Tab-separated table of C-alpha atoms in Angstrom:
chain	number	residue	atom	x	y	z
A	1	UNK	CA	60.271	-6.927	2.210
A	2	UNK	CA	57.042	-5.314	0.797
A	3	UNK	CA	55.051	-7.858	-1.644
A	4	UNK	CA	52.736	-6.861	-3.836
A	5	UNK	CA	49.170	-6.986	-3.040
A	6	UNK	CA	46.384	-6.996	-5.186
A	7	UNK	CA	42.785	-4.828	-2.800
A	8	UNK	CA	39.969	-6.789	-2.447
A	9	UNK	CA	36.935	-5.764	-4.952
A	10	UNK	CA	34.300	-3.221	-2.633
A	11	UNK	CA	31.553	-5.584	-3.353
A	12	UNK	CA	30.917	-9.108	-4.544
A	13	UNK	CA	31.542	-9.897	-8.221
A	14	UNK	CA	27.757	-9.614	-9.231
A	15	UNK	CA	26.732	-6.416	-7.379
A	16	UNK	CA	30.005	-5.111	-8.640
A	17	UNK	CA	29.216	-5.369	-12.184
A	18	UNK	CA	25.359	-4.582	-12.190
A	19	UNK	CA	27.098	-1.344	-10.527
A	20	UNK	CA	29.191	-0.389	-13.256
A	21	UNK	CA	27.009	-1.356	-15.967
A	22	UNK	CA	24.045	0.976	-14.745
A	23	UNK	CA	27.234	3.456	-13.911
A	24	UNK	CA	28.538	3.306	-17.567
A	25	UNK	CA	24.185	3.430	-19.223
A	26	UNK	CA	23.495	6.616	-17.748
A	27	UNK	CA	26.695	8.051	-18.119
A	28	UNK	CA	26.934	7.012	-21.750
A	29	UNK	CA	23.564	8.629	-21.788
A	30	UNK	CA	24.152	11.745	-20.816
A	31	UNK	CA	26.713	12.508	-22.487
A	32	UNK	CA	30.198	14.646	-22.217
A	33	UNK	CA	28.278	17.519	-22.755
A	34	UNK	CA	25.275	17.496	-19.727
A	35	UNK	CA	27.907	16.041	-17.252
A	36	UNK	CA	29.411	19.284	-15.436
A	37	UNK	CA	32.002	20.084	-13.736
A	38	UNK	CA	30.652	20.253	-9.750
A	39	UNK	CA	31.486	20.481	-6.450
A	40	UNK	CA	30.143	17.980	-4.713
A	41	UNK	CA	27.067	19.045	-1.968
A	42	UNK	CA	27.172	17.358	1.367
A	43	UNK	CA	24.312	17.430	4.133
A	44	UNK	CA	25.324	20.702	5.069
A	45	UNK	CA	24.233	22.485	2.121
A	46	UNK	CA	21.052	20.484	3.032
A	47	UNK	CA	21.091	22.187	6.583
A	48	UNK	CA	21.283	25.915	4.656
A	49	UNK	CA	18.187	24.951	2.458
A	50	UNK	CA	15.869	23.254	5.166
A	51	UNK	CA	16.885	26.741	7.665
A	52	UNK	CA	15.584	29.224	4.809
A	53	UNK	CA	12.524	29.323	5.190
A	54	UNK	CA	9.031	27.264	6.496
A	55	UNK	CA	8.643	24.011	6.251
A	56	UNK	CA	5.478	23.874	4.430
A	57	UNK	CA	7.802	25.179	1.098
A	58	UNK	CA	11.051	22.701	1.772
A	59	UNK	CA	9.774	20.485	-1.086
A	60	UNK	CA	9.345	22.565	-3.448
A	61	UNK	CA	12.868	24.712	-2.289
A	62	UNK	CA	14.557	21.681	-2.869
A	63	UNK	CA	13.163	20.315	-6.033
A	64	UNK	CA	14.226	24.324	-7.333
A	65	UNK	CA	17.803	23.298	-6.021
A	66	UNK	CA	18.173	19.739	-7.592
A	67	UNK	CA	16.684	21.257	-10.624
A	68	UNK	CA	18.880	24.103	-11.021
A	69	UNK	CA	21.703	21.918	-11.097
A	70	UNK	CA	20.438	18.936	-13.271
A	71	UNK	CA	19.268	21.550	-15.842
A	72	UNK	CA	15.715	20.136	-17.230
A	73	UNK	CA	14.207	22.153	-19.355
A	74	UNK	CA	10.769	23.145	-19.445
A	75	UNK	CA	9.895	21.494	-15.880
A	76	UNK	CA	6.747	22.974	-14.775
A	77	UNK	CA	5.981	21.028	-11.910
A	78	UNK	CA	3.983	21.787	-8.724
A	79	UNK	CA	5.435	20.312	-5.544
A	80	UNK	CA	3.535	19.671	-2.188
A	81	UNK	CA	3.271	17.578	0.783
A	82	UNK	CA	1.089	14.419	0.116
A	83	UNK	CA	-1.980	14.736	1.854
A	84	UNK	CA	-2.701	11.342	4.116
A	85	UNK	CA	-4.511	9.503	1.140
A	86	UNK	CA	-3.068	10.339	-1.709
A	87	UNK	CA	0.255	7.920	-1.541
A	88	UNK	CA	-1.198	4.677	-0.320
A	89	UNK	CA	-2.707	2.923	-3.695
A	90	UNK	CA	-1.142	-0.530	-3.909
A	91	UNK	CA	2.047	-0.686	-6.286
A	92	UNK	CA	2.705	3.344	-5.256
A	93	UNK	CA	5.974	4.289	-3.796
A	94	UNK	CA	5.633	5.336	-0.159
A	95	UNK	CA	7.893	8.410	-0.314
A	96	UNK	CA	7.237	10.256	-3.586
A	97	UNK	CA	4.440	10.069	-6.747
A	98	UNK	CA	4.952	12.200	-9.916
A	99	UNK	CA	1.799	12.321	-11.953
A	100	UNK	CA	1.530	14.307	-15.359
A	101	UNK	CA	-0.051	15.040	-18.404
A	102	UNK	CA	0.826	11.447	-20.146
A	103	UNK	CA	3.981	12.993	-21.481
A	104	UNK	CA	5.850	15.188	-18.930
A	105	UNK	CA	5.370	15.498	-15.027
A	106	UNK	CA	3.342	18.332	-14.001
A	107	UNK	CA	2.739	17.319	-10.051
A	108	UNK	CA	5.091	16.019	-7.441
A	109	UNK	CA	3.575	14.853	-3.976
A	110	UNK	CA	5.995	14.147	-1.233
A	111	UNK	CA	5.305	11.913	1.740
A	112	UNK	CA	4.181	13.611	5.329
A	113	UNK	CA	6.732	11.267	6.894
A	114	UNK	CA	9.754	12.942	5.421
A	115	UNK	CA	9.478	16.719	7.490
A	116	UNK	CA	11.506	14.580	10.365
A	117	UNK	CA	14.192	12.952	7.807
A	118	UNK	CA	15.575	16.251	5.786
A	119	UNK	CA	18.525	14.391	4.070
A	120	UNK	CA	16.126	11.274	3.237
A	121	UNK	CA	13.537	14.000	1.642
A	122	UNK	CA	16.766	15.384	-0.111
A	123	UNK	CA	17.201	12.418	-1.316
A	124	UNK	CA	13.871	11.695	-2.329
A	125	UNK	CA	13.675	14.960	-4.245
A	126	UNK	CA	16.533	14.340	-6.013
A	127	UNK	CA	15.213	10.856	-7.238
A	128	UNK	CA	11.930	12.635	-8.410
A	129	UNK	CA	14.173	15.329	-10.433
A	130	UNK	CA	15.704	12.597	-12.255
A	131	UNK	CA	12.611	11.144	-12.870
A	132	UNK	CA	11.686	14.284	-14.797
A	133	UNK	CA	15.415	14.419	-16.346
A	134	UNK	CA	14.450	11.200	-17.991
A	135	UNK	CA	11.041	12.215	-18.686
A	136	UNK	CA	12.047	15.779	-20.459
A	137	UNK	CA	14.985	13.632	-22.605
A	138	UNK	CA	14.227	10.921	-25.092
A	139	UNK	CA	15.530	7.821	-24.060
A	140	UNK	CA	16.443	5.762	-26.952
A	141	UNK	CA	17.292	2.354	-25.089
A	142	UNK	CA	16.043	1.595	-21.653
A	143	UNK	CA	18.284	2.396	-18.709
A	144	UNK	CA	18.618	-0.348	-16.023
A	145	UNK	CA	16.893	-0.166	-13.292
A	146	UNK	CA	17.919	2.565	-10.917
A	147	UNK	CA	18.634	5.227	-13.218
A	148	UNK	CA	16.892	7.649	-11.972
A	149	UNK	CA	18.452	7.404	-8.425
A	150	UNK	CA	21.901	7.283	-9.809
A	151	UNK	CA	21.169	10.135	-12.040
A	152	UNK	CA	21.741	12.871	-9.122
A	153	UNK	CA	25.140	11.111	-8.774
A	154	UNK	CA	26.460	12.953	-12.004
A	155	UNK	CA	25.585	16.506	-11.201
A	156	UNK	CA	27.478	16.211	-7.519
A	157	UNK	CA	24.609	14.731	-4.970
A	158	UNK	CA	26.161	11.334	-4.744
A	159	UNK	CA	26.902	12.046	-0.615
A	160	UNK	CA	22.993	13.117	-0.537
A	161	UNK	CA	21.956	9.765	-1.954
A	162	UNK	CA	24.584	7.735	-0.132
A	163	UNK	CA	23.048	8.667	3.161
A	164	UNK	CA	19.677	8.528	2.377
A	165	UNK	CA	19.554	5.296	3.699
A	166	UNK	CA	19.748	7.323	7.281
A	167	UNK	CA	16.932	6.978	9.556
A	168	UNK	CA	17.092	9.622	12.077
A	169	UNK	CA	16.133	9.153	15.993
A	170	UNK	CA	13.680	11.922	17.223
A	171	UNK	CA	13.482	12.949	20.804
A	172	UNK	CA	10.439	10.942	21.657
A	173	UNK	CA	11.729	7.572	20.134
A	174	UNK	CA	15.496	7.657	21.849
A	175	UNK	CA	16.217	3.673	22.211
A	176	UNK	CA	16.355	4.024	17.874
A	177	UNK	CA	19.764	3.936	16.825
A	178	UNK	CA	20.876	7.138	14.476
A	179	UNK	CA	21.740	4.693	12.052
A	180	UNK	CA	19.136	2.523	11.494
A	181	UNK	CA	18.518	2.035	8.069
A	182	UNK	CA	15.506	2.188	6.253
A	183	UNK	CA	16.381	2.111	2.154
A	184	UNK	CA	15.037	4.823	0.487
A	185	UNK	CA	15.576	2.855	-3.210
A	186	UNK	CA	17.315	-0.307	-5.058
A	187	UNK	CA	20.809	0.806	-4.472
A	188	UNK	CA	22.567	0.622	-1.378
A	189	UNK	CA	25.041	3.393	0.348
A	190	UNK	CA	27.705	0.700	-0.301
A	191	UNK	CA	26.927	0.970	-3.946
A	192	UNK	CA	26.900	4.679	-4.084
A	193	UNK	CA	30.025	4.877	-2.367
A	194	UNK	CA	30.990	2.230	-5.208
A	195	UNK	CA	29.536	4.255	-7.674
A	196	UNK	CA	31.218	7.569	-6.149
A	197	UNK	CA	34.630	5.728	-6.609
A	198	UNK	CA	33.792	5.160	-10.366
A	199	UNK	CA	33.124	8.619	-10.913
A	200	UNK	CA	36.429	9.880	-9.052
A	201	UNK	CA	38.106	7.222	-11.359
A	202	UNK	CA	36.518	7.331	-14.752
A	203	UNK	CA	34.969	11.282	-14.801
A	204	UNK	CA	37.342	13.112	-12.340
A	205	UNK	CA	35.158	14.216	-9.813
A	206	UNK	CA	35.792	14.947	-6.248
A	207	UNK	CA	33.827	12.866	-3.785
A	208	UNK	CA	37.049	11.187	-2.541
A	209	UNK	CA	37.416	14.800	-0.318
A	210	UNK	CA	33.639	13.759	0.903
A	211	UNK	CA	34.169	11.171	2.542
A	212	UNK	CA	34.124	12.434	5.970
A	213	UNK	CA	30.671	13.053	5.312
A	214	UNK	CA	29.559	9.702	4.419
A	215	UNK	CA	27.831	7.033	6.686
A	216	UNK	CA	29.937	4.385	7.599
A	217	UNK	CA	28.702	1.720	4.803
A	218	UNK	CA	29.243	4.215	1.583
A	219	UNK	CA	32.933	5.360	2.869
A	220	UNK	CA	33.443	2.238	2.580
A	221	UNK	CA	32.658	1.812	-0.835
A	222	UNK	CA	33.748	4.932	-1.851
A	223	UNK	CA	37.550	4.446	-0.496
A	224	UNK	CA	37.707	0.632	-1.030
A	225	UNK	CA	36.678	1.302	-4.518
A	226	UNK	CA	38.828	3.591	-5.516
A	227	UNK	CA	41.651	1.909	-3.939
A	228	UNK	CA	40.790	-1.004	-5.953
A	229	UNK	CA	40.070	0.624	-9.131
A	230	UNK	CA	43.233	2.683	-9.331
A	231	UNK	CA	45.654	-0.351	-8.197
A	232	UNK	CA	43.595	-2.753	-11.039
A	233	UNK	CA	41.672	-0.911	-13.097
A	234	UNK	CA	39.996	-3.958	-13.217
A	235	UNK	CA	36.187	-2.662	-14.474
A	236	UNK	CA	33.414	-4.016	-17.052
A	237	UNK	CA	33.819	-0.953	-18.950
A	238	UNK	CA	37.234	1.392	-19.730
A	239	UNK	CA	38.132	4.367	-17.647
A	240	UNK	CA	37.238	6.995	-20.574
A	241	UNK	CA	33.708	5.797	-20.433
A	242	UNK	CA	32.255	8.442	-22.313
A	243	UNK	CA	34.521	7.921	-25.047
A	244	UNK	CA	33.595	4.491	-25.255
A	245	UNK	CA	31.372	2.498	-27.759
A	246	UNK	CA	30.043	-1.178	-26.853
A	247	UNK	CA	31.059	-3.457	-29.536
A	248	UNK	CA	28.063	-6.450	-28.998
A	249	UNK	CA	30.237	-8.252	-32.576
A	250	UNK	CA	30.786	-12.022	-32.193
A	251	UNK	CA	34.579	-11.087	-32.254
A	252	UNK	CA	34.496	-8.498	-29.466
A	253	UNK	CA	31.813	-10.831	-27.349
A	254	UNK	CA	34.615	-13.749	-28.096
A	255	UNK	CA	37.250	-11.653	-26.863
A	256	UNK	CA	35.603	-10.166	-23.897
A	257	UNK	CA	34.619	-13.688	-22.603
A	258	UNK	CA	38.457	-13.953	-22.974
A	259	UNK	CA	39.381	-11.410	-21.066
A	260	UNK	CA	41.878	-11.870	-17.835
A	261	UNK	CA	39.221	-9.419	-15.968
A	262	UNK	CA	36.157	-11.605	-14.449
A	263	UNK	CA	34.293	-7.920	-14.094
A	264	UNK	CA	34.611	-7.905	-18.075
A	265	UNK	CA	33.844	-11.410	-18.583
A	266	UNK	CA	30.610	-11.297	-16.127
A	267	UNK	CA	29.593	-8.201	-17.952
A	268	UNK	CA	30.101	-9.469	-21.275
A	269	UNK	CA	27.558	-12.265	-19.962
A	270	UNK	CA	25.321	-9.903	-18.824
A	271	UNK	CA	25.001	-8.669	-22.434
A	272	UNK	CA	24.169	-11.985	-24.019
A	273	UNK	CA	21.779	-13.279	-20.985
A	274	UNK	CA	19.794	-10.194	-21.474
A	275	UNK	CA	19.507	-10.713	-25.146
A	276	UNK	CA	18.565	-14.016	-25.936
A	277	UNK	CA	19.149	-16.088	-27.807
A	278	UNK	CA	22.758	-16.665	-27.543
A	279	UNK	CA	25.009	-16.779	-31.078
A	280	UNK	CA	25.733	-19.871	-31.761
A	281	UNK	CA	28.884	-18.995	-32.626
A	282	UNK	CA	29.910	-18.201	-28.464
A	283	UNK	CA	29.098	-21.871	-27.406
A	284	UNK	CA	32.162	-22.491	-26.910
A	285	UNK	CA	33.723	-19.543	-25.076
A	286	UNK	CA	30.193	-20.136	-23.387
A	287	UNK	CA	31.058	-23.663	-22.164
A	288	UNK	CA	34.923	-23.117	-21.396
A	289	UNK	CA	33.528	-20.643	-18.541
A	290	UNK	CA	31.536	-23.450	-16.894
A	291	UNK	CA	34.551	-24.344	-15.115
A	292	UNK	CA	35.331	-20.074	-13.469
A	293	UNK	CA	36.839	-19.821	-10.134
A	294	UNK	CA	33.883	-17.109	-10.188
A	295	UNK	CA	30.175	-18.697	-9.335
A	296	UNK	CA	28.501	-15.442	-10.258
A	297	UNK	CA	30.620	-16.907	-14.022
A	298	UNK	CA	29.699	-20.003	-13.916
A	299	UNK	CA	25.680	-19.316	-13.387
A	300	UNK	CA	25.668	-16.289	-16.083
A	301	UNK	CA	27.358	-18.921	-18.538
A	302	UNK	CA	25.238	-21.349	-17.625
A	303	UNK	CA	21.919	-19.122	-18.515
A	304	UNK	CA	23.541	-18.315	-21.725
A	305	UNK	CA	23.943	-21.751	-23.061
A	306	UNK	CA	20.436	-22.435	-21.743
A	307	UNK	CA	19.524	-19.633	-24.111
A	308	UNK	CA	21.208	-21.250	-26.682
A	309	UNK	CA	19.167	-23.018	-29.689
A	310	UNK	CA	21.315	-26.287	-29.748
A	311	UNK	CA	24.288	-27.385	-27.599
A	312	UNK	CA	27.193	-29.578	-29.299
A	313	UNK	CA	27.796	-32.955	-26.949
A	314	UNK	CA	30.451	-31.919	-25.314
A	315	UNK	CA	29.127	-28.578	-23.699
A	316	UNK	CA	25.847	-30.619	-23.053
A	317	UNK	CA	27.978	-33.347	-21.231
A	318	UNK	CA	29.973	-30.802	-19.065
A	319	UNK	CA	26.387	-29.404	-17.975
A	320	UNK	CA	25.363	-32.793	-16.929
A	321	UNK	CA	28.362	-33.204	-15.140
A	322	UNK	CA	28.219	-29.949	-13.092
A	323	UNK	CA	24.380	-30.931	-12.143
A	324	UNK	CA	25.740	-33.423	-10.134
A	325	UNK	CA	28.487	-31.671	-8.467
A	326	UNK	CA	27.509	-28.454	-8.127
A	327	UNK	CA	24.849	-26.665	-5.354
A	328	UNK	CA	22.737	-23.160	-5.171
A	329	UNK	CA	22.444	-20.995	-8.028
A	330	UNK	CA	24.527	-22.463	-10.678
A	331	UNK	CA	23.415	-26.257	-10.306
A	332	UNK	CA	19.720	-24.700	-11.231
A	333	UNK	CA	20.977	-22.736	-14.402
A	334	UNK	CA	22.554	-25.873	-15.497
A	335	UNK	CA	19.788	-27.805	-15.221
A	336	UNK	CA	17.635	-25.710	-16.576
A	337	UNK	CA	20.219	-25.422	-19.525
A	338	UNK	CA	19.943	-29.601	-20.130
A	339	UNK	CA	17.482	-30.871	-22.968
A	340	UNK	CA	16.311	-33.985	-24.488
A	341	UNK	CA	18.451	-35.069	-27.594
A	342	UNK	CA	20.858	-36.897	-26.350
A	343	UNK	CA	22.850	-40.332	-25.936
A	344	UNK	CA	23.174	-40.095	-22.331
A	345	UNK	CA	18.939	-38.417	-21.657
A	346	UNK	CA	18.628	-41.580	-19.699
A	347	UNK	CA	21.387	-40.884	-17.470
A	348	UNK	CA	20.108	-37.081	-17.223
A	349	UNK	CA	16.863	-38.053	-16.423
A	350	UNK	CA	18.094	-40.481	-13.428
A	351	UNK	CA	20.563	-37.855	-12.120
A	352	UNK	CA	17.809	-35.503	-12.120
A	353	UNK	CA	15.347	-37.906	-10.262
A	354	UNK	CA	18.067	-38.516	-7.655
A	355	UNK	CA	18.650	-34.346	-6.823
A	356	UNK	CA	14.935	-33.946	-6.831
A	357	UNK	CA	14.604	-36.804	-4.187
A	358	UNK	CA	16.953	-34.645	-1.725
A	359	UNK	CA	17.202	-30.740	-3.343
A	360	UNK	CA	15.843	-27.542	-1.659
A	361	UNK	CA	12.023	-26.292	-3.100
A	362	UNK	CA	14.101	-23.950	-5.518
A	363	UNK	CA	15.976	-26.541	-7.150
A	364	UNK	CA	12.943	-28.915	-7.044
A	365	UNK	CA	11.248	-26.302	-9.304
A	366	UNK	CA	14.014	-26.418	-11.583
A	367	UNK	CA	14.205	-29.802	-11.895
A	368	UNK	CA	10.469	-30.417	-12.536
A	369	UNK	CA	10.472	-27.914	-15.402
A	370	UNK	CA	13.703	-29.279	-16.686
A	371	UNK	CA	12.055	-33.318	-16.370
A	372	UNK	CA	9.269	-32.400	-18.521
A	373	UNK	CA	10.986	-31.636	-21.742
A	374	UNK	CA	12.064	-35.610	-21.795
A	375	UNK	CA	9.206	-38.237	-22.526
A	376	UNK	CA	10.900	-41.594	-21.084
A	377	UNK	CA	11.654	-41.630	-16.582
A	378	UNK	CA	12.813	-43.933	-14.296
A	379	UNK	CA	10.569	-45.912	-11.927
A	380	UNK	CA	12.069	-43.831	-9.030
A	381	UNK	CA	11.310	-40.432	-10.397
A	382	UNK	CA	7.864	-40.804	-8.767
A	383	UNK	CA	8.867	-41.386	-5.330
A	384	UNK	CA	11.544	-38.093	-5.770
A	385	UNK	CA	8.690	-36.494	-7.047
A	386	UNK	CA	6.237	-37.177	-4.376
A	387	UNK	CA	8.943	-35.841	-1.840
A	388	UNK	CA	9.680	-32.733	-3.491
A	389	UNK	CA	5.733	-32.172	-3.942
A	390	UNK	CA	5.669	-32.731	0.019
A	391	UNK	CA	8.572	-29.983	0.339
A	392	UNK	CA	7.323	-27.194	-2.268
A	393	UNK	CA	3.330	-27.680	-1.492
A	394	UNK	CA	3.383	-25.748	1.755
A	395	UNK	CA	6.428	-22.796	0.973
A	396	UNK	CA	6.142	-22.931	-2.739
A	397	UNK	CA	3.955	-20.483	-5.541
A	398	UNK	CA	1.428	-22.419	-7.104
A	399	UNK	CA	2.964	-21.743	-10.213
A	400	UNK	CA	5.886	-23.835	-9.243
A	401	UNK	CA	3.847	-26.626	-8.158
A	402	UNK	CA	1.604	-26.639	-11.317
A	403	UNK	CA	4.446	-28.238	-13.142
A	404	UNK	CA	5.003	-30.939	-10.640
A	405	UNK	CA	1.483	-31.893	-10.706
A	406	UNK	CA	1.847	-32.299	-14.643
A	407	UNK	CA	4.838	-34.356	-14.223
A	408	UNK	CA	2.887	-36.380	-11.832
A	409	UNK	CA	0.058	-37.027	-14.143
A	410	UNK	CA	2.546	-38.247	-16.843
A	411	UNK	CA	3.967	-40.907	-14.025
A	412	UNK	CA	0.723	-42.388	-12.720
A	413	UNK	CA	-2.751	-43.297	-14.273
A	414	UNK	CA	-4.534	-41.972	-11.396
A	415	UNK	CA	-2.049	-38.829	-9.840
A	416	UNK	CA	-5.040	-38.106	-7.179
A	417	UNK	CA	-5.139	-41.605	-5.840
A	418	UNK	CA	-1.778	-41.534	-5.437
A	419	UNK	CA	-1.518	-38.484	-3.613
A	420	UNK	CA	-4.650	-39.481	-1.040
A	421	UNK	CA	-2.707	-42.666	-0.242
A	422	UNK	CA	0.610	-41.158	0.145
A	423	UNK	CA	-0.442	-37.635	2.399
A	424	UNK	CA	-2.996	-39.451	4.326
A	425	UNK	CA	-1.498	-38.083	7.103
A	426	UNK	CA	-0.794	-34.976	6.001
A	427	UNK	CA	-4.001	-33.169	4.911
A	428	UNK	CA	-2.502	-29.944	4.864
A	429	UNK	CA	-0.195	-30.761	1.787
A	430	UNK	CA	-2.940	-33.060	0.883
A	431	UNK	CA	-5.268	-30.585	0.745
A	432	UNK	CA	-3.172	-27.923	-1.163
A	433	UNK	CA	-2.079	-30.222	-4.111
A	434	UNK	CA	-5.804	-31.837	-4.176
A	435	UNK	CA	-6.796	-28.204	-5.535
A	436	UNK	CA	-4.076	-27.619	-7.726
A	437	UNK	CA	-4.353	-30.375	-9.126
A	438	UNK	CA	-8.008	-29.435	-10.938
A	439	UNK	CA	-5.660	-27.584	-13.369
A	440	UNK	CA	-4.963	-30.461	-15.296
A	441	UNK	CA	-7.662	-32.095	-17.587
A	442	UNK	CA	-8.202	-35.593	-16.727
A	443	UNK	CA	-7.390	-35.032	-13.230
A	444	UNK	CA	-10.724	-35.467	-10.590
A	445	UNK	CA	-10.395	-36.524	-7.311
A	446	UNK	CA	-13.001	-36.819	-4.575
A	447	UNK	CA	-10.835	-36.681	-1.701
A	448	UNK	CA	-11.562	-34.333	1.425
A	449	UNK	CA	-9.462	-33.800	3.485
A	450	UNK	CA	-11.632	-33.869	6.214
């Protein structure tokens, strides 16, 4: 007998959704009417361009292809090989800079590197013609990061940006594997195969027939996906996605949080994290998904309450509850979610001490900040603090040591005293909280470490 099966999802929960919700922005954005009908180009119609002609001119013959297709109007832009100076200012991207008139891009300068990687400076090309796609079109919200490598996607170049991630072995270099990969952007060829699927499924296009073409990594999300999607349909936003309109009302937010789907619910959360603060009115729905099979649930509800202006006692006392039970990502959005205000702060405060005394430098962090919203501790909270100061001082920021040196100088009339006598024999870590610690008024030390 045959029993029904339900695929796996292509990619984790998270990485799922943040796929489909930058799918669904710049489709939404551009509309029914700039989304063509296309054939989709694979690496051979790369071959035919990069065989036409020298290749001092491939740039610029394939920025006139990708623009041809992706229609921007009045796109004056000159397009040349970078010379060996010109792409290495701090904060630049390696492979491409577009510079302009402070309104539209007028220049595009390609990186030398590329002449031995064709489909990578396909791919690159195409990125920098949805740059000026975005640039030449008013954008009335921002699009999530991304956009402008997923925007090739939509006019049939999702196979070219799939396999950008392709680093190709010349003849002199011949113990490099052929597909070593070396990311050209943010998303992965996993996620544009994902992404590919979502097109086949929500805009009929054809990329299923490309798949044959694809590195290993974005068939995979390309067939996976689609397999998924058309036995589920289980996706943060409807298949007729440009016929859809968000509804961000406390009634659809309720509803959505509702939903059977955890893609809907974690994109629903999404929303609300990334519009703080939270409606008061969703604390509940909020608090009910503390409690998700789905981590990636639990931590975006989790934010959202912390988000929230005031907590009733019984949310607040499920948050407590998970600090001490929980581990990774979603024990440090709950406790960053806790606050002062309650019956049970002195129980908060000593179940905080306790995780600090034993947590990674993460958590630590997260507890510190959390710790000095209250004004009464336990005696113990100084020796958990001193340990976690031992653990974050060496592989921490000093911006998430700061706040254990304030908490310090709340706990002890003379915080530099106590750190000489208790690092005496560790002047390293002595040494780095010593300076910190000048940050704080009040606090002077004359210790050396030497």
């Amino acid at each position: 007998m045959i029993w029904p099966f339900r695929p796996h999802p292509p990619l984790p929960l998270a990485h799922k959704v943040a796929c489909e919700k930058r799918f669904a922005a710049v489709a939404r954005w551009l509309g029914r009417g700039r989304i063509p009908p296309v054939t989709p180009v694979t690496p051979q119609d790369i071959d035919v361009i990069a065989g036409q002609g020298e290749i001092d001119q491939l740039p610029e013959r394939l920025f006139a292809f990708f623009r041809s297709r992706m229609a921007i109007p009045d796109c004056q832009v000159t397009v040349r090989w970078a010379e060996s100076d010109e792409l290495t200012d701090q904060g630049q991207t390696h492979n491409y800079l577009l510079t302009g008139d402070g309104e539209r891009p007028t220049e595009l300068l390609i990186h030398r590197m590329l002449i031995e990687f064709p489909y990578r400076l396909a791919a690159v090309t195409a990125t920098a013609v949805g740059d000026c796609l975005l640039a030449a079109n008013h954008v009335p919200t921002p699009l999530p990061a991304g956009a402008n490598e997923l925007l090739p996607l939509f006019f049939g170049f999702g196979p070219i940006m799939a396999n950008a991630g392709i680093h190709e072995a010349s003849d002199n270099q011949p113990l490099v594997e052929s597909w070593e990969v070396s990311r050209l952007g943010m998303i992965t060829p996993l996620q544009f195969g994902y992404s590919m699927a979502l097109a086949d499924w929500s805009l009929e296009t054809e990329y299923e027939q490309t798949a044959l073409y694809l590195r290993l990594d974005a068939k995979e999300g390309l067939q996976n996906g689609l397999r998924f999607l058309r036995k589920t349909a289980d996706c943060s936003f409807p298949q007729d996605v440009l016929s859809w309109s968000p509804d961000r009302s406390t009634a659809a937010l309720k509803s959505k949080l509702a939903d059977r789907s955890s893609s809907v619910q974690l994109g629903t959360l999404m929303d609300i994290c990334g519009d703080p603060p939270a409606d008061p009115a969703l604390v509940e729905s909020l608090g009910h998904l503390l409690r998700h099979r789905e981590s990636e649930i639990q931590h975006s509800a989790a934010v959202a309450l912390g988000q929230c202006e005031s907590l009733p006692r019984d949310v607040h006392d499920e948050l407590e509850m998970l600090a001490g039970g929980t581990s990774g990502g979603v024990r440090r959005a709950v406790i960053a979610a806790l606050r002062p205000g309650y019956e049970s702060d002195d129980t908060v405060v000593q179940t905080l001490s306790e995780i600090l005394r034993r947590c990674d430098k993460s958590t630590a962090a997260r507890c510190i900040r959390t710790l000095l919203k209250y004004d009464s501790y336990p005696d113990t909270l100084t020796d958990s603090l001193l340990k976690a100061l031992a653990l974050m001082a060496p592989a921490s920021e000093p911006e998430d040591v700061l706040p254990g040196l304030e908490l310090l100088d709340r706990l002890h009339d003379d915080p530099a005293e106590l750190l000489r006598r208790r690092f005496r024999d560790d002047l390293t870590v002595l040494a780095i909280l010593d300076d910190l610690g000048y940050a704080f008024s009040g606090y002077t030390s004359d210790v050396s470490p030497s």
